[in-house]
Coordinates of C-alpha atoms in Angstrom, one line a residue:
M1 CA -0.1 -0.2 0.1
S2 CA 1.4 3.5 -1.2
D3 CA 3.0 5.7 1.9
L4 CA 0.2 7.4 3.4
N5 CA 1.9 10.0 4.6
T6 CA 1.9 11.1 1.2
V7 CA -1.9 10.8 1.3
F8 CA -2.8 12.4 4.2
S9 CA 0.3 15.7 4.8
A10 CA 0.0 19.0 4.3
D11 CA 0.9 18.8 0.6
G12 CA -0.5 15.6 -0.2
L13 CA -3.2 14.6 -2.7
L14 CA -6.0 15.1 -0.1
A15 CA -4.6 18.2 0.6
R16 CA -4.0 19.2 -3.6
N17 CA -7.3 18.1 -4.4
I18 CA -10.0 18.9 -2.1
P19 CA -10.9 22.0 -0.9
D20 CA -10.8 22.8 2.9
Y21 CA -8.8 19.6 3.7
R22 CA -7.4 19.8 6.6
P23 CA -4.1 17.0 7.8
R24 CA -4.7 16.3 11.1
T25 CA -2.4 13.7 13.3
Q26 CA -4.9 11.6 14.3
Q27 CA -6.6 10.8 11.0
L28 CA -3.0 9.4 10.2
E29 CA -2.4 7.4 12.7
M30 CA -6.2 6.3 12.1
A31 CA -5.3 5.5 8.2
Q32 CA -1.9 3.9 9.1
A33 CA -4.4 1.0 12.0
I34 CA -6.2 0.1 9.3
A35 CA -4.0 -0.4 6.7
Q36 CA -2.3 -2.5 9.2
A37 CA -5.9 -4.2 9.3
I38 CA -6.3 -5.0 6.6
E39 CA -2.8 -5.9 5.2
N40 CA -2.5 -8.4 7.9
Q41 CA -6.4 -9.4 8.5
E42 CA -6.7 -8.4 11.5
V43 CA -10.1 -7.5 14.1
L44 CA -10.2 -3.8 14.5
V45 CA -12.3 -1.8 16.7
T46 CA -11.9 1.9 16.4
E47 CA -13.0 4.8 18.1
A48 CA -12.4 8.5 16.4
G49 CA -13.1 11.7 18.4
T50 CA -15.5 14.4 16.4
G51 CA -13.7 16.1 14.0
T52 CA -11.0 13.5 13.3
G53 CA -11.5 12.9 10.1
K54 CA -12.5 8.7 9.9
T55 CA -14.1 8.6 7.5
Y56 CA -11.2 9.2 4.6
A57 CA -8.8 7.8 7.6
Y58 CA -10.7 3.9 7.1
L59 CA -11.7 4.9 2.8
V60 CA -8.4 6.0 2.0
P61 CA -6.6 2.3 2.8
A62 CA -10.2 0.7 1.8
L63 CA -9.3 3.0 -1.7
L64 CA -5.9 1.6 -1.6
S65 CA -6.2 -2.1 -0.3
G66 CA -6.9 -3.6 -4.1
G67 CA -9.0 -5.9 -2.4
K68 CA -12.6 -5.9 -2.6
V69 CA -14.5 -4.4 0.3
I70 CA -18.4 -4.1 2.1
L71 CA -18.2 -0.8 3.8
S72 CA -21.6 -0.9 5.8
T73 CA -22.7 2.0 7.8
G74 CA -25.7 2.5 10.1
T75 CA -28.4 4.6 8.2
K76 CA -29.0 4.8 4.8
T77 CA -28.9 8.8 4.7
L78 CA -25.0 8.0 5.3
Q79 CA -25.4 5.1 2.6
D80 CA -26.2 7.4 -0.4
Q81 CA -23.5 10.1 1.6
L82 CA -20.5 7.4 1.3
F83 CA -22.0 6.8 -2.8
Q84 CA -22.7 10.0 -4.1
R85 CA -19.8 11.9 -2.1
D86 CA -16.9 10.7 -0.3
I87 CA -16.0 7.4 -2.1
P88 CA -15.9 9.9 -5.3
T89 CA -14.5 12.5 -3.7
V90 CA -11.5 10.2 -1.8
R91 CA -11.3 8.1 -5.2
A92 CA -10.7 11.1 -7.7
A93 CA -8.2 12.5 -6.0
L94 CA -6.4 9.4 -5.2
K95 CA -6.9 9.1 -9.0
I96 CA -7.4 4.3 -8.7
P97 CA -9.9 3.6 -10.9
V98 CA -11.6 1.6 -8.0
T99 CA -15.2 0.5 -9.0
I100 CA -18.2 1.5 -6.3
A101 CA -21.7 0.3 -6.1
L102 CA -24.8 1.0 -3.9
L103 CA -26.5 -2.0 -2.2
K104 CA -30.4 -1.5 -0.9
G105 CA -32.7 -4.0 1.0
R106 CA -35.3 -5.3 -1.9
A107 CA -38.0 -2.8 -0.2
N108 CA -35.6 0.3 -1.8
Y109 CA -36.3 -0.6 -4.8
I110 CA -39.4 -0.3 -7.1
C111 CA -40.7 -4.0 -8.1
H112 CA -42.0 -3.8 -12.5
Y113 CA -44.5 -6.5 -11.1
H114 CA -45.7 -5.0 -8.3
L115 CA -45.9 -2.2 -9.9
E116 CA -47.6 -3.8 -12.6
R117 CA -50.5 -5.3 -10.5
T118 CA -51.2 -2.3 -8.8
R119 CA -51.4 -0.1 -11.3
N120 CA -53.8 -3.2 -13.4
S121 CA -55.7 -3.7 -10.2
D122 CA -59.5 -2.7 -9.4
H123 CA -59.4 -3.8 -6.0
I124 CA -56.7 -1.9 -4.3
H125 CA -58.1 1.3 -2.9
F126 CA -56.4 4.1 -2.5
A127 CA -56.5 7.2 0.3
S128 CA -56.3 10.1 -1.8
R129 CA -55.9 11.3 -4.7
T130 CA -52.5 12.4 -4.2
E131 CA -51.8 8.6 -3.8
V132 CA -52.9 8.1 -6.9
K133 CA -50.7 10.9 -8.5
Y134 CA -47.8 8.9 -6.7
L135 CA -48.0 5.9 -8.6
N136 CA -48.3 8.1 -12.2
L137 CA -44.5 9.7 -10.8
I138 CA -43.6 5.9 -9.6
E139 CA -44.6 4.5 -13.1
R140 CA -42.7 7.2 -15.2
Y141 CA -40.1 6.9 -12.9
A142 CA -39.5 3.3 -13.1
G143 CA -39.3 3.8 -17.3
T144 CA -36.9 6.2 -17.1
S145 CA -33.7 5.6 -14.4
S146 CA -31.4 2.7 -14.4
H147 CA -31.4 2.0 -10.7
G148 CA -35.0 2.2 -9.8
D149 CA -33.8 3.1 -6.1
K150 CA -36.6 5.0 -4.1
S151 CA -34.4 7.5 -3.1
G152 CA -34.0 9.1 -6.6
L153 CA -38.0 10.1 -6.8
D154 CA -37.8 12.6 -4.0
K155 CA -41.6 13.7 -5.1
V156 CA -43.0 11.1 -3.7
P157 CA -42.3 11.0 -0.1
E158 CA -40.4 8.0 1.5
Q159 CA -43.4 6.9 3.7
A160 CA -46.0 7.6 1.2
A161 CA -48.5 4.1 1.6
I162 CA -48.1 3.6 -2.3
W163 CA -44.3 2.8 -2.0
Q164 CA -46.1 -1.3 -0.6
H165 CA -47.9 -1.4 -3.4
V166 CA -45.3 -1.1 -5.7
T167 CA -42.5 -3.0 -3.6
S168 CA -41.5 -6.8 -2.8
T169 CA -40.3 -8.2 0.3
R170 CA -38.7 -11.2 0.6
E171 CA -41.8 -13.0 1.0
N172 CA -43.7 -11.4 -2.1
C173 CA -40.4 -11.3 -4.4
L174 CA -41.6 -14.2 -7.3
G175 CA -37.4 -14.4 -7.7
S176 CA -36.9 -16.2 -10.8
D177 CA -39.9 -16.5 -11.7
C178 CA -41.1 -13.3 -12.3
P179 CA -42.3 -12.0 -16.0
H180 CA -40.0 -9.2 -15.0
Y181 CA -37.0 -10.9 -13.6
R182 CA -34.5 -9.5 -17.2
Q183 CA -35.3 -6.0 -16.1
C184 CA -35.8 -6.4 -12.0
F185 CA -33.9 -3.4 -10.3
V186 CA -32.5 -5.2 -7.4
M187 CA -31.3 -8.2 -9.1
E188 CA -29.4 -5.6 -11.5
A189 CA -28.1 -3.6 -7.9
R190 CA -26.9 -7.3 -6.5
K191 CA -25.1 -7.8 -10.3
R192 CA -23.3 -4.1 -9.8
A193 CA -22.4 -5.1 -6.7
L194 CA -20.9 -8.3 -7.4
S195 CA -18.2 -6.5 -10.3
A196 CA -18.0 -4.1 -8.0
D197 CA -14.2 -3.1 -5.7
I198 CA -16.2 -1.7 -3.1
V199 CA -19.8 -2.1 -1.9
V200 CA -21.9 0.4 0.2
V201 CA -24.2 -1.2 2.1
N202 CA -26.4 -0.9 5.4
H203 CA -26.1 -2.7 9.3
H204 CA -30.0 -4.0 8.4
L205 CA -28.8 -5.1 5.2
F206 CA -25.9 -6.8 6.8
F207 CA -27.2 -8.9 9.2
A208 CA -30.4 -9.7 7.0
D209 CA -28.1 -11.5 4.6
V210 CA -26.1 -12.9 6.9
M211 CA -29.0 -14.9 8.3
L212 CA -31.3 -15.1 6.1
R213 CA -29.0 -15.1 2.6
D214 CA -31.2 -13.1 0.8
E215 CA -30.3 -9.4 0.2
G216 CA -27.0 -10.3 -2.5
L217 CA -24.4 -10.3 0.2
S218 CA -23.9 -14.6 0.4
E219 CA -22.3 -13.8 -2.5
L220 CA -20.5 -11.2 -2.3
L221 CA -18.5 -12.1 1.4
P222 CA -16.8 -15.3 0.0
A223 CA -15.0 -12.9 -2.1
C224 CA -14.5 -9.8 -0.1
N225 CA -11.0 -9.1 1.8
T226 CA -12.0 -6.0 4.1
V227 CA -15.8 -5.9 6.0
I228 CA -15.5 -2.1 7.7
F229 CA -18.5 -1.3 10.0
D230 CA -18.6 2.6 10.7
E231 CA -21.4 3.7 13.3
A232 CA -20.2 0.5 14.4
H233 CA -22.2 1.5 17.8
Q234 CA -25.7 0.2 16.8
L235 CA -24.5 -2.9 15.8
P236 CA -25.5 -4.3 18.9
E237 CA -28.6 -3.6 18.8
V238 CA -29.5 -4.5 15.1
A239 CA -27.4 -8.1 15.5
S240 CA -30.0 -8.6 17.9
L241 CA -33.0 -8.3 16.0
F242 CA -31.5 -10.1 12.7
F243 CA -30.3 -12.9 15.3
G244 CA -33.6 -13.5 16.3
E245 CA -37.0 -13.9 14.8
S246 CA -39.8 -11.8 14.3
V247 CA -43.5 -12.1 13.1
S248 CA -46.4 -8.7 13.5
T249 CA -49.6 -8.5 12.3
G250 CA -48.7 -6.3 9.8
Q251 CA -47.4 -9.2 7.7
I252 CA -49.8 -11.3 8.4
Q253 CA -52.7 -8.9 7.2
V254 CA -50.1 -8.5 3.9
L255 CA -50.3 -11.7 3.1
V256 CA -54.3 -11.6 3.7
R257 CA -53.6 -8.4 1.0
D258 CA -51.7 -10.2 -1.8
T259 CA -53.4 -13.7 -0.9
D260 CA -57.2 -12.2 -1.8
T261 CA -55.6 -10.6 -5.1
E262 CA -53.7 -13.1 -5.8
A263 CA -57.0 -15.5 -5.4
L264 CA -59.7 -13.0 -7.5
L265 CA -56.6 -13.0 -10.2
E266 CA -56.6 -17.0 -10.2
A267 CA -59.0 -18.8 -7.8
K268 CA -62.1 -16.7 -8.0
D269 CA -64.3 -19.7 -7.9
F270 CA -63.1 -21.1 -4.4
A271 CA -64.8 -19.0 -2.1
P272 CA -63.2 -20.8 1.1
L273 CA -60.0 -18.8 0.2
F274 CA -61.9 -15.9 1.0
D275 CA -63.3 -17.3 3.9
A276 CA -60.3 -17.9 5.1
T277 CA -58.5 -14.8 4.5
A278 CA -61.5 -13.0 6.1
A279 CA -61.3 -14.9 9.4
V280 CA -56.8 -14.5 9.7
G281 CA -58.1 -10.8 9.0
K282 CA -60.7 -10.9 12.2
A283 CA -58.2 -13.1 14.1
V284 CA -55.6 -10.2 13.9
L285 CA -58.0 -7.4 15.1
D286 CA -59.3 -9.2 17.6
L287 CA -55.5 -9.9 18.7
H288 CA -54.9 -6.7 18.7
L289 CA -57.5 -5.6 20.8
T290 CA -56.4 -7.8 23.6
I291 CA -53.8 -5.3 24.4
T292 CA -54.9 -1.5 25.2
E293 CA -51.6 0.2 25.4
K294 CA -49.9 1.0 22.3
H295 CA -46.3 1.8 22.1
T296 CA -45.3 -0.7 24.2
R297 CA -43.1 -4.0 25.2
M298 CA -43.3 -6.4 27.1
S299 CA -42.2 -10.4 28.3
S300 CA -44.6 -13.3 27.2
A301 CA -45.2 -13.9 30.3
S302 CA -47.1 -10.0 30.9
A303 CA -48.7 -10.3 28.2
A304 CA -50.7 -13.5 28.8
R305 CA -51.6 -11.0 32.3
Y306 CA -54.1 -9.7 29.8
P307 CA -57.2 -10.9 29.6
G308 CA -58.0 -13.2 26.1
F309 CA -54.5 -12.7 24.5
S310 CA -53.3 -15.8 25.2
E311 CA -56.7 -17.2 23.5
A312 CA -56.5 -14.7 20.8
R313 CA -53.1 -15.9 19.8
Q314 CA -54.4 -19.5 19.5
V315 CA -57.4 -18.9 16.9
L316 CA -55.1 -17.1 15.1
Q317 CA -52.5 -20.1 15.2
E318 CA -54.9 -22.0 14.1
K319 CA -56.8 -19.8 11.6
L320 CA -53.4 -19.0 10.4
V321 CA -53.1 -23.2 10.3
L322 CA -57.2 -23.6 8.2
L323 CA -55.2 -20.3 5.0
A324 CA -51.6 -22.6 5.1
G325 CA -54.2 -25.7 4.6
L326 CA -56.3 -24.5 1.2
L327 CA -53.4 -22.0 -0.2
E328 CA -51.2 -25.7 -0.3
T329 CA -54.8 -26.9 -2.5
Q330 CA -54.6 -24.1 -4.7
A331 CA -50.6 -23.1 -5.2
V332 CA -50.5 -24.8 -8.3
R333 CA -52.9 -22.5 -9.7
S334 CA -50.3 -20.0 -10.0
Q335 CA -46.7 -18.6 -8.7
G336 CA -48.4 -15.5 -6.8
L337 CA -50.8 -18.4 -4.9
Q338 CA -47.8 -20.7 -4.5
N339 CA -45.5 -17.6 -3.2
C340 CA -48.6 -17.3 -0.3
W341 CA -48.7 -20.9 0.8
L342 CA -45.1 -20.0 1.0
R343 CA -44.8 -17.0 3.4
A344 CA -48.0 -18.0 5.4
Q345 CA -46.1 -21.5 6.8
T346 CA -43.8 -19.6 7.6
L347 CA -45.6 -16.6 9.4
L348 CA -47.2 -20.1 11.3
N349 CA -44.1 -21.6 11.9
R350 CA -42.2 -18.6 13.8
I351 CA -45.8 -17.6 15.7
R352 CA -45.6 -21.4 17.3
Q353 CA -41.4 -20.6 17.8
W354 CA -42.0 -17.6 20.1
H355 CA -45.2 -19.8 22.2
E356 CA -42.6 -22.4 22.3
Q357 CA -39.9 -20.3 23.8
S358 CA -41.3 -18.6 25.6
E359 CA -39.9 -20.6 28.9
S360 CA -36.2 -20.6 27.0
R361 CA -33.1 -19.1 28.7
E362 CA -31.5 -18.2 25.4
F363 CA -34.2 -16.6 23.9
I364 CA -36.0 -13.8 25.3
C365 CA -39.3 -13.5 24.1
W366 CA -41.6 -11.0 24.5
V367 CA -44.4 -8.3 23.0
E368 CA -44.1 -4.5 20.9
T369 CA -47.1 -3.2 20.4
Y370 CA -48.1 0.0 17.6
S371 CA -51.2 2.0 17.1
Q372 CA -51.5 -0.5 14.2
S373 CA -49.9 -3.5 14.9
L374 CA -48.3 -6.2 17.4
Q375 CA -45.3 -7.8 17.4
F376 CA -44.1 -11.4 18.3
N377 CA -40.4 -11.2 18.5
T378 CA -37.3 -13.6 19.8
T379 CA -34.4 -12.4 20.6
P380 CA -30.9 -13.9 21.8
L381 CA -29.5 -13.0 24.6
S382 CA -26.4 -13.1 23.8
V383 CA -25.1 -12.0 20.2
A384 CA -21.3 -12.5 20.7
E385 CA -21.2 -16.4 20.0
T386 CA -22.9 -16.4 16.9
F387 CA -21.3 -13.1 15.4
S388 CA -18.0 -14.5 17.0
K389 CA -18.4 -17.4 14.1
Q390 CA -19.6 -15.1 11.1
L391 CA -15.2 -13.3 12.2
D392 CA -13.7 -17.0 11.7
A393 CA -15.9 -18.3 9.1
S394 CA -13.0 -17.1 6.8
A395 CA -9.7 -15.2 6.7
R396 CA -10.2 -11.1 6.0
A397 CA -10.2 -8.0 7.9
W398 CA -12.4 -6.7 10.1
I399 CA -12.6 -2.8 11.4
F400 CA -15.3 -1.3 13.2
T401 CA -15.4 2.1 14.0
S402 CA -17.8 5.3 15.9
A403 CA -17.5 7.7 18.0
T404 CA -18.5 6.4 20.6
L405 CA -17.5 2.7 21.2
S406 CA -15.5 3.0 24.4
V407 CA -16.1 3.8 28.5
K408 CA -12.6 5.5 29.2
K409 CA -11.3 4.2 26.3
D410 CA -11.9 1.0 27.7
F411 CA -13.4 -1.5 25.0
S412 CA -14.2 -4.6 27.0
H413 CA -18.4 -3.9 26.8
Y414 CA -18.2 -3.6 23.4
N415 CA -16.7 -6.2 22.8
R416 CA -17.6 -8.8 24.9
M417 CA -21.7 -8.0 23.6
M418 CA -20.1 -8.6 19.8
G419 CA -18.0 -11.4 20.2
L420 CA -14.3 -9.5 19.6
F421 CA -12.3 -11.3 22.2
E422 CA -9.3 -11.2 20.0
A423 CA -9.9 -8.0 18.3
K424 CA -6.9 -4.9 18.1
T425 CA -8.3 -1.0 20.0
A426 CA -7.2 2.1 19.3
N427 CA -8.9 5.1 20.1
W428 CA -8.5 8.9 18.9
D429 CA -9.1 11.7 20.8
S430 CA -11.2 14.9 19.2
P431 CA -8.8 17.3 17.9
F432 CA -10.8 20.6 19.1
D433 CA -10.0 22.6 21.5
F434 CA -13.0 21.0 24.1
P435 CA -11.7 23.0 27.5
N436 CA -12.3 26.1 25.3
Q437 CA -14.9 25.3 22.8
A438 CA -17.8 23.9 25.1
L439 CA -19.2 24.1 29.2
L440 CA -19.8 21.2 30.4
Y441 CA -23.0 21.9 33.2
V442 CA -25.3 20.5 35.4
P443 CA -27.6 23.1 37.7
S444 CA -27.3 22.5 41.1
Q445 CA -31.2 21.7 43.3
L446 CA -32.7 19.2 40.5
P447 CA -34.7 16.4 42.3
D448 CA -33.9 12.9 41.7
P449 CA -35.1 12.0 38.1
N450 CA -37.4 10.0 40.0
T451 CA -39.3 11.8 42.2
P452 CA -43.4 13.1 40.8
H453 CA -42.2 16.3 39.4
Y454 CA -38.6 16.1 38.3
T455 CA -39.7 17.1 34.4
E456 CA -41.5 20.6 35.9
S457 CA -38.3 21.5 37.8
I458 CA -35.7 20.6 34.6
V459 CA -38.2 23.0 32.3
Q460 CA -37.3 25.7 35.6
A461 CA -33.6 24.8 35.3
V462 CA -33.4 25.2 30.9
L463 CA -35.5 28.4 31.0
P464 CA -32.6 30.9 31.9
V465 CA -29.7 28.9 29.4
I466 CA -32.1 29.2 26.7
K467 CA -32.8 33.0 27.4
A468 CA -28.9 33.4 27.3
S469 CA -28.2 31.6 24.4
Q470 CA -30.9 33.2 22.6
G471 CA -32.4 29.8 21.7
R472 CA -30.3 27.9 19.4
A473 CA -30.8 24.7 21.5
F474 CA -31.2 21.2 21.2
I475 CA -33.1 19.8 23.7
L476 CA -33.2 15.3 24.1
C477 CA -34.9 13.2 25.7
T478 CA -34.6 10.1 26.8
S479 CA -38.3 8.7 25.7
L480 CA -41.0 9.8 24.0
R481 CA -43.9 10.6 26.6
N482 CA -40.9 13.2 28.2
M483 CA -40.1 14.7 25.4
Q484 CA -44.2 15.4 25.0
Q485 CA -44.6 16.5 28.6
I486 CA -41.2 19.0 27.7
H487 CA -42.4 20.9 24.8
E488 CA -46.0 21.2 25.7
L489 CA -44.4 22.7 28.8
L490 CA -42.2 24.9 27.4
Q491 CA -45.2 26.1 25.0
V492 CA -46.6 27.5 28.7
A493 CA -43.4 28.9 29.5
F494 CA -42.7 30.6 27.0
Q495 CA -45.6 32.5 26.3
R496 CA -45.6 33.3 30.2
E497 CA -41.9 34.4 29.7
Q498 CA -42.3 36.4 25.9
F499 CA -39.5 34.1 24.4
E500 CA -39.9 34.9 20.7
F501 CA -37.9 32.2 19.8
P502 CA -39.4 29.4 17.8
L503 CA -40.6 26.4 19.0
L504 CA -40.1 22.7 17.0
L505 CA -40.9 18.9 18.4
Q506 CA -39.9 16.0 16.7
G507 CA -42.4 14.1 14.4
Q508 CA -44.3 17.9 13.4
E509 CA -42.5 17.2 9.8
A510 CA -39.8 14.5 8.9
R511 CA -36.5 15.0 10.0
S512 CA -34.2 16.4 7.5
A513 CA -37.2 18.7 7.0
L514 CA -37.5 20.4 10.4
L515 CA -33.4 20.3 10.7
N516 CA -33.4 22.9 7.8
Q517 CA -36.1 25.0 9.4
F518 CA -33.8 24.5 12.7
R519 CA -30.5 25.8 11.2
Q520 CA -32.6 28.3 8.5
L521 CA -34.2 30.2 11.5
G522 CA -31.6 30.7 13.7
N523 CA -32.4 30.9 16.7
A524 CA -34.5 27.7 17.3
V525 CA -35.6 25.2 20.1
L526 CA -35.9 22.0 18.6
V527 CA -37.6 19.5 21.5
G528 CA -36.4 15.6 20.2
S529 CA -36.1 12.3 21.6
Q530 CA -33.8 9.4 19.8
S531 CA -34.2 10.6 16.5
F532 CA -31.7 13.3 17.1
W533 CA -29.5 12.0 20.1
E534 CA -26.6 10.9 16.6
G535 CA -26.9 11.1 13.1
I536 CA -27.3 15.0 14.0
D537 CA -24.9 17.8 12.1
V538 CA -25.5 21.4 12.8
K539 CA -22.4 23.4 12.0
G540 CA -21.8 27.0 13.4
N541 CA -24.1 29.5 16.2
A542 CA -27.0 27.7 15.3
L543 CA -26.8 25.2 17.6
S544 CA -24.8 27.0 21.0
L545 CA -26.7 24.5 24.1
V546 CA -27.8 21.0 23.7
I547 CA -29.7 20.2 26.9
I548 CA -29.9 16.5 27.9
D549 CA -33.5 15.7 29.9
R550 CA -31.8 12.6 32.0
L551 CA -29.2 10.3 31.8
P552 CA -30.2 7.7 28.9
F553 CA -30.2 4.4 31.5
A554 CA -32.7 1.6 29.6
S555 CA -35.9 0.9 31.0
P556 CA -35.5 -2.0 33.3
D557 CA -39.0 -2.6 32.1
D558 CA -37.9 -3.4 28.8
P559 CA -38.5 -7.4 28.3
V560 CA -34.8 -7.6 26.9
L561 CA -32.9 -5.6 29.6
S562 CA -34.9 -7.1 32.7
A563 CA -33.7 -10.4 31.3
R564 CA -30.0 -9.4 30.2
I565 CA -30.1 -8.3 33.9
E566 CA -31.1 -12.0 35.0
K567 CA -28.5 -13.5 32.9
F568 CA -25.7 -11.5 34.9
T569 CA -27.5 -11.6 38.1
R570 CA -27.5 -16.0 37.9
E571 CA -23.1 -15.8 36.4
G572 CA -22.7 -13.6 40.0
R573 CA -21.7 -10.6 38.0
N574 CA -22.8 -6.9 38.2
A575 CA -24.9 -5.9 35.8
F576 CA -25.6 -2.5 36.3
M577 CA -22.0 -1.8 36.2
E578 CA -20.6 -4.3 33.6
Y579 CA -24.1 -3.5 31.3
Q580 CA -26.4 -0.5 31.9
L581 CA -23.7 2.0 32.8
P582 CA -22.1 0.9 30.0
H583 CA -24.3 1.5 27.7
A584 CA -25.8 4.4 29.1
I585 CA -21.6 6.6 29.3
I586 CA -22.0 5.2 24.9
S587 CA -25.6 6.7 24.6
L588 CA -24.5 9.6 26.2
K589 CA -22.2 10.3 24.5
Q590 CA -23.5 10.2 21.6
G591 CA -26.1 13.0 22.5
A592 CA -23.2 15.1 23.9
G593 CA -21.5 14.7 20.3
R594 CA -24.4 17.4 18.9
L595 CA -22.4 20.2 20.1
I596 CA -19.0 20.7 18.4
R597 CA -19.1 19.5 14.7
D598 CA -16.1 22.4 14.1
E599 CA -13.7 23.5 14.9
K600 CA -15.6 27.3 14.9
D601 CA -18.2 25.8 17.5
R602 CA -19.0 27.0 21.0
G603 CA -21.9 26.0 22.9
V604 CA -22.7 24.5 26.6
L605 CA -23.4 20.9 27.1
M606 CA -26.3 21.4 29.9
I607 CA -26.9 17.9 31.4
C608 CA -30.0 17.7 33.7
D609 CA -29.2 14.6 35.8
P610 CA -27.6 15.4 39.2
R611 CA -26.5 11.3 39.6
L612 CA -23.6 12.8 37.1
V613 CA -23.2 14.4 40.5
S614 CA -24.7 12.8 43.7
K615 CA -23.3 8.9 42.7
S616 CA -20.1 6.9 42.3
Y617 CA -21.0 6.3 39.1
G618 CA -20.8 10.1 37.8
K619 CA -17.2 10.8 37.7
Q620 CA -16.9 7.4 34.7
I621 CA -19.9 9.1 32.8
W622 CA -18.4 12.6 32.6
Q623 CA -14.2 11.9 32.1
S624 CA -15.8 9.7 29.2
L625 CA -17.4 12.6 28.1
P626 CA -15.1 15.6 26.3
P627 CA -12.6 17.3 28.5
M628 CA -15.4 19.9 28.4
K629 CA -14.5 22.6 31.3
R630 CA -17.3 22.1 33.7
T631 CA -19.5 23.8 36.0
R632 CA -22.6 24.1 38.0
D633 CA -23.0 27.7 38.3
L634 CA -25.3 29.4 36.3
D635 CA -23.8 33.3 36.1
E636 CA -20.5 31.3 35.0
V637 CA -22.8 29.3 31.7
T638 CA -24.9 33.3 30.9
H639 CA -21.3 34.6 30.7
F640 CA -20.0 32.0 28.7
L641 CA -22.9 32.3 26.0
A642 CA -23.0 35.6 26.1
A643 CA -19.3 35.0 23.8
V644 CA -20.7 32.5 21.8

């Protein structure tokens, strides 16, 4: 591999070809460590503080390595950014002819078969004329696009209901039996990925393929020399999702819809099939009504305590058995009906397994409720053993990188969760001048977070700080409930105090639109929850204050956390110190990372939780944050913000 000094130096290839590029010692050292790991086919876990330039630090050695690289990111947004901007920029600077490909899950690509079926169907009823307009736009786009990626059609919102009618899922894809197979956008994306040197995917796609061998990576991995995970702090949760099983009533309702559509075309004379789909649809509704709380998670045992839940689950299972049996008799009529039969069997088996594994000590069986659906989940207590087998399957380099993986530069918590028992680790601090650029403020006289009026106390504490910062604030909340309550209290307080700062709330618009509005206003206060804790980059004076409502400890009522705590206890280990505290610290570092995004930024990080000072573990928390100056004095905060 070329001498990396000639790439990253003040007069190197990057500086000569990329406007505003500045050399950083941390970036060069990180690139050298990654280059060595690629050359020696090692497992390397790296943490690089904000401003290190970690994207270029892994892209340069990846592009220079000469081997096939899979680059996996946490979000489709970053995936698009890497493919459309960062990789082409570095490739042009290095002047090397590497080929790149973007690969997403099939739900991101228009399906010619389902688009045609939707266009010709008399049985799909759209909620509004807007959906019909969207369908026309999608049809025109499908006729001209070379890739069929729905992100290229910005006139149709990503969450528009029409997309589920014109894209395929793993369950309803006809594969090589599809009449449009030769024009399939998914297959074309896979072909491009197979021939490319650098393939950009996302974590969900990577793990879906590892477990399901469905999304195209099963052919890529054997030929791959290096796998790089950016935003690697998200991997434990994503791996837990895919190393387990889930089945939702929404999936069952889609099966009912697809069965009815296929039956109307191919088995209109077989009335029992329509009776069976109606019975399954009713059973789904009856099950959903047994649990009145929505947007909640509970263990299988807790769900069973709801009147009628177990009986309704059993009825749904029986109705699915009947539907699957009838579909088997009609499967010979069309590929679509055969596909529905196979899907019915799969969904039925998953519900059975969920019930049968509810007593297992290796898995957690739990239920999550939404406004329109209910999901059965089976999650492994640990993903370490399963994931470590992937690492040992064949010789290649595995690189894990993020701004937040360690606790006081100790990676043992992360490595233990992911099964990275032989990994090398490295840490680079941010090049930003945190002692002068940022101030950490923990207000005094706040009550314990478990007291009844804690949220009201928070709002009273933040008002003078928001006034001093002239808005320009994020308020990051640890739950949607806290977010709503704080927003409502702030609306009243802003009116009472005659604050004229615009008050924005997560969910009012799409995240990207809300961020653009925040930047343009220049003096807004945005109240958000999980969506705004990471992946947000607001440079300059528009954001000078980040407020965190409390330390982000996961709720002990969460069924997955509760089961893992129980496992630690059975093994005679301290679940709080070994699992809950490190997890909270990594989450807090993500939220705190929203404040300083540039060497010219200045601002205050306000953490409204007295446990940061009063508890013995508080020191471990703030020592894991960037080295900001600390204060509990409101006057010092006001003085600092006056100069921002």
